[in-house]
Coordinates of N, CA and C in Angstrom, one line a residue:
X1 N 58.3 -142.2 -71.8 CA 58.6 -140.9 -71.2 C 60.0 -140.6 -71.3
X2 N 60.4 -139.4 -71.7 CA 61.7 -138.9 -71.7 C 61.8 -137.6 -70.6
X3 N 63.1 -137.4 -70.3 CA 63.1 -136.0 -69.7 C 64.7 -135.4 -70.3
X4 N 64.8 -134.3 -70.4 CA 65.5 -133.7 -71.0 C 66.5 -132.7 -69.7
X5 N 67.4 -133.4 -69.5 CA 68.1 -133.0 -68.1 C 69.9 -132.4 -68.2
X6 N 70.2 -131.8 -67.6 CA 71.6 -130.9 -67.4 C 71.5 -131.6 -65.8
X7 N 72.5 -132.9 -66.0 CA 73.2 -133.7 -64.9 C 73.9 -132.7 -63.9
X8 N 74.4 -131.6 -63.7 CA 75.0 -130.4 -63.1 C 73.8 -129.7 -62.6
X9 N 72.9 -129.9 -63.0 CA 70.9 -129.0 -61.9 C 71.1 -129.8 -61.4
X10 N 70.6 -128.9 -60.0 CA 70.1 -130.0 -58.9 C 68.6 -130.1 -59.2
X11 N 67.5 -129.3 -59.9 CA 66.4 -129.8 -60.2 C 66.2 -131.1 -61.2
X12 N 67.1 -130.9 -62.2 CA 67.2 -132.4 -63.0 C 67.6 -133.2 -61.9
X13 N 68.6 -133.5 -61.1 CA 68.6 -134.3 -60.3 C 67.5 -135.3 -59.4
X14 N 66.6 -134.0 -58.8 CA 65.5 -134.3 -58.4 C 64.7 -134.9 -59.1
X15 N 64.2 -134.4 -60.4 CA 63.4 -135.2 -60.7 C 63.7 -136.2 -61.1
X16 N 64.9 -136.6 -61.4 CA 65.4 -138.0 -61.9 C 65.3 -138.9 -60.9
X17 N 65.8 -138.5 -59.7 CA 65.4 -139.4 -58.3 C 63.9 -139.4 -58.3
X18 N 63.0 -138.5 -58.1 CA 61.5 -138.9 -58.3 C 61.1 -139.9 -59.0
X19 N 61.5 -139.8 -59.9 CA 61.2 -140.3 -60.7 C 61.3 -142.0 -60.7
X20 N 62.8 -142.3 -60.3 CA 63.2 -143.7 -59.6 C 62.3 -144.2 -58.8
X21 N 62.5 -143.3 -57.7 CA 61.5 -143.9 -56.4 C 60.1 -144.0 -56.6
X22 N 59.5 -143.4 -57.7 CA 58.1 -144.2 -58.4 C 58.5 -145.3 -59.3
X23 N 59.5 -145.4 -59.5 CA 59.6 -146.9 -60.4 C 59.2 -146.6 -61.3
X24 N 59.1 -145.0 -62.8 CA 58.9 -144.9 -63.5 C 59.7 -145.2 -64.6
X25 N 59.7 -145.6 -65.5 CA 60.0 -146.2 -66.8 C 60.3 -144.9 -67.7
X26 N 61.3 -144.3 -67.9 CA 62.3 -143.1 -68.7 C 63.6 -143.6 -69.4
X27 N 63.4 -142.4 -70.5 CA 64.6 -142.4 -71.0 C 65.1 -141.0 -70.8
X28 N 66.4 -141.1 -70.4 CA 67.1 -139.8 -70.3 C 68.1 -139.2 -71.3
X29 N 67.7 -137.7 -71.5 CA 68.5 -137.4 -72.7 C 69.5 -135.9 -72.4
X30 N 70.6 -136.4 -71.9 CA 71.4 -135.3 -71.9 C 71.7 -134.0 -72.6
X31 N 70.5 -133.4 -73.0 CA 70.0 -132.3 -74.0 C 71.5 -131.6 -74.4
X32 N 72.0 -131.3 -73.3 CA 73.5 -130.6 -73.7 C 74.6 -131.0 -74.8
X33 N 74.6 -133.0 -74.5 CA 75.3 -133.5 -75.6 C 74.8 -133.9 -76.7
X34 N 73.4 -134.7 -76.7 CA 72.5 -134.9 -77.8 C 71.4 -133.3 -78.0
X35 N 72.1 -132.6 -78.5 CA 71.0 -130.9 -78.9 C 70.0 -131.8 -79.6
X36 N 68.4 -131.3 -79.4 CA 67.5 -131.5 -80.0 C 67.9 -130.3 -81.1
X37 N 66.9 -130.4 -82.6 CA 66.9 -130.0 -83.3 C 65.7 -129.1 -83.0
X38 N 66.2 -128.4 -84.4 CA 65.0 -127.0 -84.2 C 63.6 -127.8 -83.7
X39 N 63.1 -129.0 -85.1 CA 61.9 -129.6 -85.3 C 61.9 -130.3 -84.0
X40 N 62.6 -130.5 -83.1 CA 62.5 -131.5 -82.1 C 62.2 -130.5 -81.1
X41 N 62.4 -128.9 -81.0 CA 62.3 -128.1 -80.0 C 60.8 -128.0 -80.0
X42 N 60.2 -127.8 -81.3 CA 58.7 -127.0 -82.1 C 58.0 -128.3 -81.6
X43 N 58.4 -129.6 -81.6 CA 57.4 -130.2 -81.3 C 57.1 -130.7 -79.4
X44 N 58.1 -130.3 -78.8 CA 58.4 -130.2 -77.7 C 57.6 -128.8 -77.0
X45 N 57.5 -128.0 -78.1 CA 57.0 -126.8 -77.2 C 55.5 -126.5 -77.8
X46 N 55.1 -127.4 -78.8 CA 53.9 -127.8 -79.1 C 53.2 -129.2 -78.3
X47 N 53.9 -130.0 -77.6 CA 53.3 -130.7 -76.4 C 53.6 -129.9 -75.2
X48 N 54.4 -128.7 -75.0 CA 54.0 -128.0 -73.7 C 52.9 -127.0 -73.9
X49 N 52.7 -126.4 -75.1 CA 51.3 -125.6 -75.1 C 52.4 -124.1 -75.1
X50 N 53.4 -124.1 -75.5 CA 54.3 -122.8 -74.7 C 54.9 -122.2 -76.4
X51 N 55.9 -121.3 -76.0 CA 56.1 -120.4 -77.1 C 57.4 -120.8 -76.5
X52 N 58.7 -120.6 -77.5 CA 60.1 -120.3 -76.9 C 60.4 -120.0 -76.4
X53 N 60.3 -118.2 -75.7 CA 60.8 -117.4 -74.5 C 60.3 -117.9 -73.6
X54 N 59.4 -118.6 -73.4 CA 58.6 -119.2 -72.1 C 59.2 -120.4 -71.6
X55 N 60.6 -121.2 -72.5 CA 61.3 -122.0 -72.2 C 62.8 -121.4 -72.1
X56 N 62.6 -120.5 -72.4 CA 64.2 -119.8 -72.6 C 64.4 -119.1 -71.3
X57 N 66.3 -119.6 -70.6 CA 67.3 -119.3 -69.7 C 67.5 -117.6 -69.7
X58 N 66.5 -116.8 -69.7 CA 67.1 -115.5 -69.9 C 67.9 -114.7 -69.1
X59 N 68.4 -115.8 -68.1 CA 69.8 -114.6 -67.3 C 71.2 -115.8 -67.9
X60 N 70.9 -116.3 -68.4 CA 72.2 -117.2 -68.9 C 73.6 -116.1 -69.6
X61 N 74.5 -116.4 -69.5 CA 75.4 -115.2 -70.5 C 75.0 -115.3 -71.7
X62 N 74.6 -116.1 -72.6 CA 74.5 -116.5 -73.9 C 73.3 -115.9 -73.9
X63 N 72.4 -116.0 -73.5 CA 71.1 -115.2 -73.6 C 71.7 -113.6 -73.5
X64 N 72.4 -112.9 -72.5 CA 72.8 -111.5 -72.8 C 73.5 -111.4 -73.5
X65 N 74.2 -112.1 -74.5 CA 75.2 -112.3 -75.4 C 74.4 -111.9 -76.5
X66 N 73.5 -112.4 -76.9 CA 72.2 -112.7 -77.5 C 71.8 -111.1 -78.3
X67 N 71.7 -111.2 -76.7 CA 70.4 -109.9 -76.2 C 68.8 -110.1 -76.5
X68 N 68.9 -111.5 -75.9 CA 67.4 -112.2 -76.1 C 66.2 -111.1 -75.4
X69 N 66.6 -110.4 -74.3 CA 65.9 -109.0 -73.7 C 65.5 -108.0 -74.2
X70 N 66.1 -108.1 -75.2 CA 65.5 -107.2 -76.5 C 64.8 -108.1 -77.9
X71 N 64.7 -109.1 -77.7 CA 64.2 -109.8 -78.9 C 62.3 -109.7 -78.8
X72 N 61.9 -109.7 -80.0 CA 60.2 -109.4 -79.9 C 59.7 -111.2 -79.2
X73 N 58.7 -110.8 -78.6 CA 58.3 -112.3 -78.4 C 56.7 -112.2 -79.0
X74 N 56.9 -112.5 -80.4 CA 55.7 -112.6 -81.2 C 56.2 -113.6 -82.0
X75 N 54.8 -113.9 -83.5 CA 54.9 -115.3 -83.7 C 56.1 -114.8 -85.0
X76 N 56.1 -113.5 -85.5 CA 57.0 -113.1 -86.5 C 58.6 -113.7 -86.3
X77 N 58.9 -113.5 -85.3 CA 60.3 -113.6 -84.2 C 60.4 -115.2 -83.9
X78 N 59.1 -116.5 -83.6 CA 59.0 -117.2 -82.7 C 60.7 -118.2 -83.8
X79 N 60.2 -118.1 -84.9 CA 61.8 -119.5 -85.7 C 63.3 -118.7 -85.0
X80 N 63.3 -117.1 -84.8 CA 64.8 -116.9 -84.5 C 64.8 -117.5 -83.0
X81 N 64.0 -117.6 -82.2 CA 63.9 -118.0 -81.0 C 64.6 -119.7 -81.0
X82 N 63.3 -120.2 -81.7 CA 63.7 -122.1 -81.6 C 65.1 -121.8 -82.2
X83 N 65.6 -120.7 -83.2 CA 66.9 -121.4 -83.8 C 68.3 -121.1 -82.6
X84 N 67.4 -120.2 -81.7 CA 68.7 -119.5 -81.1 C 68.7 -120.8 -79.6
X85 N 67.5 -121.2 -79.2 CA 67.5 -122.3 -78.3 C 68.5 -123.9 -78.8
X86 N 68.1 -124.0 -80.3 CA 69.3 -125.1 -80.9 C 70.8 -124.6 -81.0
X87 N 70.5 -123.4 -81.0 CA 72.4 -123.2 -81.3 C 72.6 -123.1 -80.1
X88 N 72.1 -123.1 -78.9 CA 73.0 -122.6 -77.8 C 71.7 -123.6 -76.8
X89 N 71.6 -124.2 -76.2 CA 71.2 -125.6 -75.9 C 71.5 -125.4 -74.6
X90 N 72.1 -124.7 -74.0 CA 72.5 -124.0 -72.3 C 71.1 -123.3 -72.1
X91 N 70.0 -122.6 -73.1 CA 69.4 -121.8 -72.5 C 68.5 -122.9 -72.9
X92 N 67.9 -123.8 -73.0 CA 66.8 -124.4 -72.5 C 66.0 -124.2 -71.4
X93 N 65.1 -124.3 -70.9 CA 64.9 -124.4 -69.6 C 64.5 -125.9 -68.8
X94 N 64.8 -126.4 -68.0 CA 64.8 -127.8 -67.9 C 64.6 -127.8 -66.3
X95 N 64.3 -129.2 -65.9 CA 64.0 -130.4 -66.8 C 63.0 -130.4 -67.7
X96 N 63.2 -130.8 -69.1 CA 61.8 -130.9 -69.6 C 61.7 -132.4 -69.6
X97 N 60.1 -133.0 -68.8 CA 59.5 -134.2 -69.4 C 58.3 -134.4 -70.3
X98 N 58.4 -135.5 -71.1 CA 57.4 -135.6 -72.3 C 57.4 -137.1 -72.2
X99 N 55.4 -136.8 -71.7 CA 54.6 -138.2 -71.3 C 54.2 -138.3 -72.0
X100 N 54.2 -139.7 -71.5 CA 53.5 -140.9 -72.3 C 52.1 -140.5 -73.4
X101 N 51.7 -139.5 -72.8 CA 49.8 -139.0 -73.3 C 50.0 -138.4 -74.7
X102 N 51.6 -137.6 -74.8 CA 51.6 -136.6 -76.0 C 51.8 -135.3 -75.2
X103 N 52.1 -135.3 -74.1 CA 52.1 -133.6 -73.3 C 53.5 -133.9 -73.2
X104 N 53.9 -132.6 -72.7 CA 55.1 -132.3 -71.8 C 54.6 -131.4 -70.6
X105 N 55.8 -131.4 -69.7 CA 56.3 -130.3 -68.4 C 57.5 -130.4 -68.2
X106 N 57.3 -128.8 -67.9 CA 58.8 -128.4 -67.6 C 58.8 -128.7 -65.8
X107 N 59.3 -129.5 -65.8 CA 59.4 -130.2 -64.2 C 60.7 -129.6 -63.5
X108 N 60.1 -128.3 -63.4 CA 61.0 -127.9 -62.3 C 60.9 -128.1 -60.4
X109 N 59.4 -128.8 -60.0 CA 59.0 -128.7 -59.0 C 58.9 -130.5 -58.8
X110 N 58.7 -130.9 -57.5 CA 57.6 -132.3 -57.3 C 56.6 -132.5 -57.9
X111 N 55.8 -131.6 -57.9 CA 54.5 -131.7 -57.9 C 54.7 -131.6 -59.9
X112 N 55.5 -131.0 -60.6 CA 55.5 -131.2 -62.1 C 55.4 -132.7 -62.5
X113 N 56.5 -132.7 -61.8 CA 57.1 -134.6 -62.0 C 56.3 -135.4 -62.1
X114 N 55.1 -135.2 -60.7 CA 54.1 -136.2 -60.5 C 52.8 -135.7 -61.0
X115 N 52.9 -134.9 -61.9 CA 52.1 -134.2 -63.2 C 52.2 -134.9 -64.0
X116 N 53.5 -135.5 -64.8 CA 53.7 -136.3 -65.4 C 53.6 -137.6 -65.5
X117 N 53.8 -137.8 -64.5 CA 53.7 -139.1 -64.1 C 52.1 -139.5 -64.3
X118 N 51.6 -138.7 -63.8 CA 50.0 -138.9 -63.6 C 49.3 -139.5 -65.1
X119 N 49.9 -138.9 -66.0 CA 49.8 -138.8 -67.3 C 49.5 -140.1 -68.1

């Protein structure tokens, strides 16, 4: 199991403590200093079942910078999406974990966490 955390959330926080206090076995990967790559986003958002914008920060400055608000969210559009999530690695949306099974969740809640966990 990995999770993909911004140490500065207090939701990464949490789940990382949940996580402990089940005595679950992770690795943690500071998405901000280690960027996943494009292929690493596509296969990440192919074990969440999700499309880019549905992981994308869209009140971030860099997303209005962007002007991701005006970007199409179809499959024509979906590579500028993953490319714009690798260049700029702030608009993630996180925590993301990716279990053991081949899934992911975006573990923003308890109850994600221990979705994963379940796993």
């Amino acid at each position: 199991m990995e999770i993909w955390i911004n140490p500065a959330c207090s939701k990464c926080r949490s789940a990382v403590d949940l996580l402990d206090a089940e005595g679950a076995e992770y690795t943690v990967r500071r998405y901000l200093e280690d960027v996943p790559s494009p292929d690493e986003i596509r296969a990440v958002l192919d074990r969440l079942g999700l499309e880019p914008w549905d992981i994308t920060r869209t009140q971030e400055a860099a997303a209005k910078e962007l002007g991701l608000g005006d970007w199409p969210r179809d499959a024509d559009s979906r590579e500028r999406w993953v490319s714009a999530l690798a260049e700029h690695p702030k608009l993630i949306q996180r925590p993301i974990i990716t279990a053991d099974d081949g899934s992911a969740v975006v573990a923003r809640t308890d109850e994600a966490v221990r979705d994963a966990l379940s796993r």
